[in-house]
Coordinates of C-alpha atoms and ligand atoms in Angstrom, one line a residue:
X1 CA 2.4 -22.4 4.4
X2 CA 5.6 -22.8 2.3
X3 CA 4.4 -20.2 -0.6
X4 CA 6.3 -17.0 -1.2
X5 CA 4.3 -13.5 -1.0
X6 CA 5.2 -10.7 -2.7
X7 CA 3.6 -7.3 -2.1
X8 CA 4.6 -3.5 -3.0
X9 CA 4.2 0.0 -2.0
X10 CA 5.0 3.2 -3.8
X11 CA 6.7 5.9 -1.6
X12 CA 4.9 8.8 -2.4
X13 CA 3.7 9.9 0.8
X14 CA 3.3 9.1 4.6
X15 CA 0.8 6.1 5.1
X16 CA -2.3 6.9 6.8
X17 CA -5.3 4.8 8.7
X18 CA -6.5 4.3 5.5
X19 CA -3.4 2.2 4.4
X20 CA -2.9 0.9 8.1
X21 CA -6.6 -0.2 8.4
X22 CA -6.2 -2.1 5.0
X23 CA -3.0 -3.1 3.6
X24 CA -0.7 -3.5 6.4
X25 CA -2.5 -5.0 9.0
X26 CA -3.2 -7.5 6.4
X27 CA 0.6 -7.6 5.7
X28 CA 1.4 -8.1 9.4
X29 CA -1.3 -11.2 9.0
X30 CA 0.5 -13.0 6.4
X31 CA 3.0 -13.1 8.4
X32 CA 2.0 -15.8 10.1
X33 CA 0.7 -17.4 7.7
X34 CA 3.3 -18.0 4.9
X35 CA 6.7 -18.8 5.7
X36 CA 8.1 -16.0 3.3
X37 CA 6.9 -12.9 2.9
X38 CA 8.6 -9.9 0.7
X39 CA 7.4 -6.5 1.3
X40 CA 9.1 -4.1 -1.5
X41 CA 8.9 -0.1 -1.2
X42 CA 8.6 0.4 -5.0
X43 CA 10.7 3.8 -5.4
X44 CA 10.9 3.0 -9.3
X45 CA 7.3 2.6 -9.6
X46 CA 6.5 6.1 -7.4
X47 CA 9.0 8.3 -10.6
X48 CA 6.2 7.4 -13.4
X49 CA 3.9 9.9 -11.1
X50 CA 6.0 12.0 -8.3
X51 CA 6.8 15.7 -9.3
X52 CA 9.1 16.2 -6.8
X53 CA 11.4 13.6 -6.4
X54 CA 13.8 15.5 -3.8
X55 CA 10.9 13.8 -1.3
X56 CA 11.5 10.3 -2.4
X57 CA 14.4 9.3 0.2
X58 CA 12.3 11.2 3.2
X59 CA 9.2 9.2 2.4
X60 CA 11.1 5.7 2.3
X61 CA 12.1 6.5 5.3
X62 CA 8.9 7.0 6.5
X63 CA 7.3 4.4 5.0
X64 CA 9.8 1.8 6.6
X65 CA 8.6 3.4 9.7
X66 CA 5.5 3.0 9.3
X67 CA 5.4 -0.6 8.8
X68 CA 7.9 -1.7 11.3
X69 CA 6.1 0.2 13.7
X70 CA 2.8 -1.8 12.9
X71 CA 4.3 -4.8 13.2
X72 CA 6.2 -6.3 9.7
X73 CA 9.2 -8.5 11.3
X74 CA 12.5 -7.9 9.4
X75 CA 13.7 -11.0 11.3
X76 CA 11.0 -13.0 9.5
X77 CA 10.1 -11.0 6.2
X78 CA 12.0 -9.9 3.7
X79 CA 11.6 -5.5 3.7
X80 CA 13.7 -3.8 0.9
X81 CA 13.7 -0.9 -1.8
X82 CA 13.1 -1.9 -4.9
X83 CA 16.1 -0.3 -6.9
X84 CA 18.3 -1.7 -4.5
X85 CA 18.1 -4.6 -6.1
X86 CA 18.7 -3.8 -9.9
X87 CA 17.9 -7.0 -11.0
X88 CA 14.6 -6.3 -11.2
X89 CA 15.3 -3.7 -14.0
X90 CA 17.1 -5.9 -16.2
X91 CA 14.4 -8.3 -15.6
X92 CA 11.8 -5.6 -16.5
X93 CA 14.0 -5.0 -20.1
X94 CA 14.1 -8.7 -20.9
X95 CA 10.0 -9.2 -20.3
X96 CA 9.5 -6.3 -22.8
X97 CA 10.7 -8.3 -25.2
X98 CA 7.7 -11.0 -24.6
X99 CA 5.4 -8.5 -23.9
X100 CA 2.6 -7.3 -26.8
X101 CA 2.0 -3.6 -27.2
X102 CA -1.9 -3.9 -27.3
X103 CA -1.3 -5.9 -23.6
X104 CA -0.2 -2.8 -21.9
X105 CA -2.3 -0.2 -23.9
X106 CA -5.8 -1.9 -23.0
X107 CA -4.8 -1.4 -19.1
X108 CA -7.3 0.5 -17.5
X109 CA -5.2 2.3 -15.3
X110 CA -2.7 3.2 -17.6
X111 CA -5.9 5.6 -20.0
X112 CA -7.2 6.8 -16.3
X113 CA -3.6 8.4 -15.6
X114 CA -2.8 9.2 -19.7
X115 CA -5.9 11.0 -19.4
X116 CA -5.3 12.6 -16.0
X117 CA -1.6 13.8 -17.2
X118 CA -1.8 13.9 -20.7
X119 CA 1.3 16.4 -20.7
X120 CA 3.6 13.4 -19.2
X121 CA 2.5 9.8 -20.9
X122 CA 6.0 8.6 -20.5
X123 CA 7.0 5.1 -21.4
X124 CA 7.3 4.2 -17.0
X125 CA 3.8 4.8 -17.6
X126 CA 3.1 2.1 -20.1
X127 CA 5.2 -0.1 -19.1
X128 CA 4.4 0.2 -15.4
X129 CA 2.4 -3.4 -15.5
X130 CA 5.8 -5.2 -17.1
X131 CA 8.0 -3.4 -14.2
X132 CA 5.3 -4.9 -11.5
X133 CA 5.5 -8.5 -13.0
X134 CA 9.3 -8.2 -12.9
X135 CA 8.9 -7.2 -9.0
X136 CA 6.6 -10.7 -8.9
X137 CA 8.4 -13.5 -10.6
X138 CA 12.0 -11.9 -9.9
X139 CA 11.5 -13.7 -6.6
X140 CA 9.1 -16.5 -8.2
X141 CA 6.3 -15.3 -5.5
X142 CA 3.7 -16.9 -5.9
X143 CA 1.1 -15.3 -4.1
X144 CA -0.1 -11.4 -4.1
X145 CA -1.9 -10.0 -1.5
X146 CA -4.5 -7.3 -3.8
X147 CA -7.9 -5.9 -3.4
X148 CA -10.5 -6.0 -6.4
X149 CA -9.3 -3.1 -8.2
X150 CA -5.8 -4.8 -8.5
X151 CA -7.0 -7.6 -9.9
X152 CA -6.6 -6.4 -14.1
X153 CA -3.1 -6.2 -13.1
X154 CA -2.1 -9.3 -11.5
X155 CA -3.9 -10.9 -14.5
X156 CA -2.0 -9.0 -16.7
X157 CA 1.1 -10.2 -14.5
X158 CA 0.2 -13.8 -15.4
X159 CA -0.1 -13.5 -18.7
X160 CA 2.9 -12.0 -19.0
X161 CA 4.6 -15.2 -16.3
X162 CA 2.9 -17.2 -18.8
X163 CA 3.9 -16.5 -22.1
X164 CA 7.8 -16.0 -20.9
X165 CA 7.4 -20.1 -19.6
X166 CA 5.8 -21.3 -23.3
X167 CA 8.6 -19.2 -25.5
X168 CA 11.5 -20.4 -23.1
X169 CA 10.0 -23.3 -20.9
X170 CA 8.4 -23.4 -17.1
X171 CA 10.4 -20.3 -15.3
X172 CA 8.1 -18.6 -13.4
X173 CA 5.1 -19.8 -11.0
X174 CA 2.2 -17.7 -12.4
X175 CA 1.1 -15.4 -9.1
X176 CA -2.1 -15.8 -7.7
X177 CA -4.1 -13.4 -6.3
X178 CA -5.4 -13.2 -2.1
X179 CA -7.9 -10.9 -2.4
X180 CA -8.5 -9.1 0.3
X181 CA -11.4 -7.0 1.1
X182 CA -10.2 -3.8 2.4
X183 CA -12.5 -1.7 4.4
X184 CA -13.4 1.8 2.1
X185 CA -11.9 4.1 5.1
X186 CA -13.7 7.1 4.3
X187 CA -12.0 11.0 3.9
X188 CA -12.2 13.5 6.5
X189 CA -13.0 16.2 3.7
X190 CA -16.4 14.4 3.4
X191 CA -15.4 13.6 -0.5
X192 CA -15.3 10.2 -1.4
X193 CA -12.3 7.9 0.5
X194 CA -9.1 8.5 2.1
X195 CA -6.6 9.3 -0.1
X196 CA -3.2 10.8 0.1
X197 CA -3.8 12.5 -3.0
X198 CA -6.1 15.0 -0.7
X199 CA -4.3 16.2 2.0
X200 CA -6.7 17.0 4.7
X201 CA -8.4 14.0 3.7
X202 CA -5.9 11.6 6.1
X203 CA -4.9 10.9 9.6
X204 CA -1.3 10.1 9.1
X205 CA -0.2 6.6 11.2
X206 CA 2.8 9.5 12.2
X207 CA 0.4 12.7 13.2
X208 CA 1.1 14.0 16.8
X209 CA -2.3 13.8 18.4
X210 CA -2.7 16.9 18.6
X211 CA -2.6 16.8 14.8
X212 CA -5.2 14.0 14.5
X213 CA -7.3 16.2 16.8
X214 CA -6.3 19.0 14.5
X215 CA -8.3 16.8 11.6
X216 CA -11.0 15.3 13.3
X217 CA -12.4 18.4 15.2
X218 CA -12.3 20.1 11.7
X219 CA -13.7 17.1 9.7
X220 CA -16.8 17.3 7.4
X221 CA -19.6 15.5 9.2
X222 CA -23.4 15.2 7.9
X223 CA -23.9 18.2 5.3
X224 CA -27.6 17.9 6.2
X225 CA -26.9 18.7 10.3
X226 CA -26.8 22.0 10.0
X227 CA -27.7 22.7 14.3
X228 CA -26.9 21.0 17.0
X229 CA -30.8 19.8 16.9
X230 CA -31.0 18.3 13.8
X231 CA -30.8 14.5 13.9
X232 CA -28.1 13.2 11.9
X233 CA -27.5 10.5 8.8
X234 CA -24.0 8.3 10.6
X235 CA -24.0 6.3 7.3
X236 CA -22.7 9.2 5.1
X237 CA -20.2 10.5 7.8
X238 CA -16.6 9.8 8.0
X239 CA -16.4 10.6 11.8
X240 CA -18.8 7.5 12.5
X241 CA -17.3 5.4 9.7
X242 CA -14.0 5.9 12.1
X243 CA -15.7 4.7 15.4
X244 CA -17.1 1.7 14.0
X245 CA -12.8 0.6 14.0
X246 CA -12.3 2.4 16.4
X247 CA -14.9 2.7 19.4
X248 CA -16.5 -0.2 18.4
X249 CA -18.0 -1.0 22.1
X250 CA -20.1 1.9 21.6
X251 CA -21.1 2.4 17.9
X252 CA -24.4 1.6 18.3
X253 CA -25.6 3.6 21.3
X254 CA -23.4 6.6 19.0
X255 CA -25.9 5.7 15.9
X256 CA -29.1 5.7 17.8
X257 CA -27.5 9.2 19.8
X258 CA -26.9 10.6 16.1
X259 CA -30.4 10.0 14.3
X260 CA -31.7 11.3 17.6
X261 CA -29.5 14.1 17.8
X262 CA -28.8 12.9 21.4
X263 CA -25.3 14.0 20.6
X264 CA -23.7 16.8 18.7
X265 CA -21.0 16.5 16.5
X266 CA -18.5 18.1 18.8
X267 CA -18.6 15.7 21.7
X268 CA -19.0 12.5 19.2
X269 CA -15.8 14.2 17.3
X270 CA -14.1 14.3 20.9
X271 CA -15.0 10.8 21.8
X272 CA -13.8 9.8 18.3
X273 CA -10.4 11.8 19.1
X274 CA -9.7 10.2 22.6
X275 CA -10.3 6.4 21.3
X276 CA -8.0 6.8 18.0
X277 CA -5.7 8.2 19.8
X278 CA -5.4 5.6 22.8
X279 CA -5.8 2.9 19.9
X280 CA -2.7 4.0 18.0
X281 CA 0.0 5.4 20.9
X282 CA 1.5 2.2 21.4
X283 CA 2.4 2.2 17.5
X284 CA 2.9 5.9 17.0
X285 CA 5.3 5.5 20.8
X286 CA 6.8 2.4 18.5
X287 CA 7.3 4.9 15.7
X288 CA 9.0 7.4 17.6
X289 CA 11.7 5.0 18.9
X290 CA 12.5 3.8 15.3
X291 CA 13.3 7.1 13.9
X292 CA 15.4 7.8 16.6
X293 CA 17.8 5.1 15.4
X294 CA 18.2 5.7 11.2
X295 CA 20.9 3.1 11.3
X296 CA 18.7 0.7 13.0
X297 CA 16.4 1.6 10.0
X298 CA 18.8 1.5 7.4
X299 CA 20.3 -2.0 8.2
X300 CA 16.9 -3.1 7.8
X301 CA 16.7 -2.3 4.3
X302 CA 20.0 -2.8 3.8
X303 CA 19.5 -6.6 5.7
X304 CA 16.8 -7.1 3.0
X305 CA 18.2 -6.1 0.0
X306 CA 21.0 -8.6 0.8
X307 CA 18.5 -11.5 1.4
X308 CA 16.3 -9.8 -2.1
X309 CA 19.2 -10.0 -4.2
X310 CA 20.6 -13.6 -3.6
X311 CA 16.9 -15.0 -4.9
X312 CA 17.1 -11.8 -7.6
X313 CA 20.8 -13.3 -8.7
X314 CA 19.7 -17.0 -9.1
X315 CA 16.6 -15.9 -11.0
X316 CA 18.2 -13.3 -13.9
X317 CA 21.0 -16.1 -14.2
X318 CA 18.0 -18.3 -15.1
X319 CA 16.4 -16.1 -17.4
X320 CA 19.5 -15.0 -19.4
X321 CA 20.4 -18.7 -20.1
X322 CA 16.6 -19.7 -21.0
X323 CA 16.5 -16.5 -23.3
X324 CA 20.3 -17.7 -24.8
X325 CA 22.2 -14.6 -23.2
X326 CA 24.8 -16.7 -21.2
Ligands
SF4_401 FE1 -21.3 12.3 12.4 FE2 -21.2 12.0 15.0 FE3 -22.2 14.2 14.0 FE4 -23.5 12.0 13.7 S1 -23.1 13.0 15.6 S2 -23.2 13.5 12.1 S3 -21.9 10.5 13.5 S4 -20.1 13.5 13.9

């Protein structure tokens, strides 16, 4: 299909199955089905919330990894760091100046995080939702790959796409969204999903196995299995929520062992163990050989930042003379 997708990620940690389960596999997908497909690491985006920005250039790294290893194709998509195109800050100046106030204030997101660091409401944080519409229509994408909860946003991005084309005539496609239902991969601390925000929550896609059997031996199961003859509830633990991706042939003799207490929670966490670890050596063996050649990895991003800024270019040149700069 001869549409452009656009889609980001902020660098603010290794990704885990969580994100590979969901998001990536999905951007490995469009790959075959859109011609052009531009996969940003959003290093601008991660400052508004990262504390320790002396990680920033480690996790790029990593993230890079991560997705080449699972299967995004520089050869055929576009894979780049967001500042290394500064276009898209210029372009994030110039939509500030079409963009209302109230817009940006009524985003959910942004009271969620003003409440959750209300020492550190910094502008970035505002005006996060103008910065992601810049990362959109800099490259006049025109489709976004989001789940539900993104949705407010890439509404807010077409609004914004929008207004810009009725003040200074048609610029920008106005993005639509591919929704895409993720699967909720559930944490390992038994506390709601996997989230990089907790730690011991995540298998990392770049855990040795020894770590991943590290985090699954010592992952909360059923609360209410207390001995090894208590029947067990699968629904409301993360270990069987994992073998339904990833011992699928034998999820339902492993549900019917679990209510029965056929099986303890020891040999279903091994069996778990031994299948997500066979599943994910050819990516993690994939891994390994990438980050044993960083200027393999750097051309990449380097390779897509060229091929970014060419479209970035043509687009700001169009802007500035619709907005009476040049
Ligand atoms: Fe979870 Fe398996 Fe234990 Fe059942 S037997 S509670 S599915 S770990």
């Amino acid at each position: 299909m001869n549409k452009r997708v656009f889609s980001g990620a902020r660098p603010t940690a290794r990704q885990h199955i969580g994100n590979l389960l969901g998001a990536i596999h999905n951007y490995v997908d469009l790959q075959k089905e859109f011609d052009e497909c531009i996969y940003c690491i959003v290093d601008v985006h991660a400052l508004t919330t990262l504390q320790d920005t002396g990680k920033l250039q480690a996790n790029i790294q990593d993230l890079t990894l991560d997705w080449l290893a699972a299967g995004l194709d520089p050869e055929k998509s576009i894979i780049f760091v967001q500042s290394h195109v500064p276009e898209v800050m210029e372009l994030h100046t110039l939509l500030g100046m079409v963009t209302p106030l109230s817009w940006l204030l009524r985003v959910p997101t942004f009271k969620e995080k003003a409440k959750l660091h209300p020492e550190n409401v910094n502008y970035g944080l505002v005006g996060y939702p103008v910065l992601m519409t810049a990362d959109i229509v800099l490259y006049k994408a025109e489709v976004v790959p989001v789940g539900e909860d993104q949705l407010p946003h890439l509404e807010l991005a077409r609004e914004i796409a929008r207004r810009f084309n009725n003040i200074f005539g048609e610029t920008f496609p106005e993005p639509v969204a591919r929704l895409t239902s993720f699967p909720s991969i559930p944490g390992l601390d038994g506390k709601g999903k996997m989230s990089k925000e907790v730690e011991t929550s995540v298998i990392e896609i770049a855990h040795t196995e020894e770590e991943t059997k590290s985090r699954i031996m010592n992952a909360v199961t059923d609360p209410e299995r207390k001995y090894r003859k208590d029947p067990g509830h699968p629904e409301v633990c993360s270990i069987y929520a994992l073998h339904k991706f990833f011992t699928e042939s034998q999820v339902a003799e492993l549900e019917g062992q679990c209510r029965t207490a056929g099986i303890g929670c020891v040999d279903c966490k091994k069996l778990l163990v031994e299948s997500l670890n066979a599943d994910l050596r050819p990516l993690r063996l994939k891994r390994a050989e990438l980050a044993g050649k960083p200027d393999y990895v750097r051309q990449v991003l380097a390779n897509g930042a060229d091929r970014a800024r060419v479209i970035a270019r043509q687009t700001i040149k169009e802007v500035k003379q619709k907005m009476g700069l040049a």
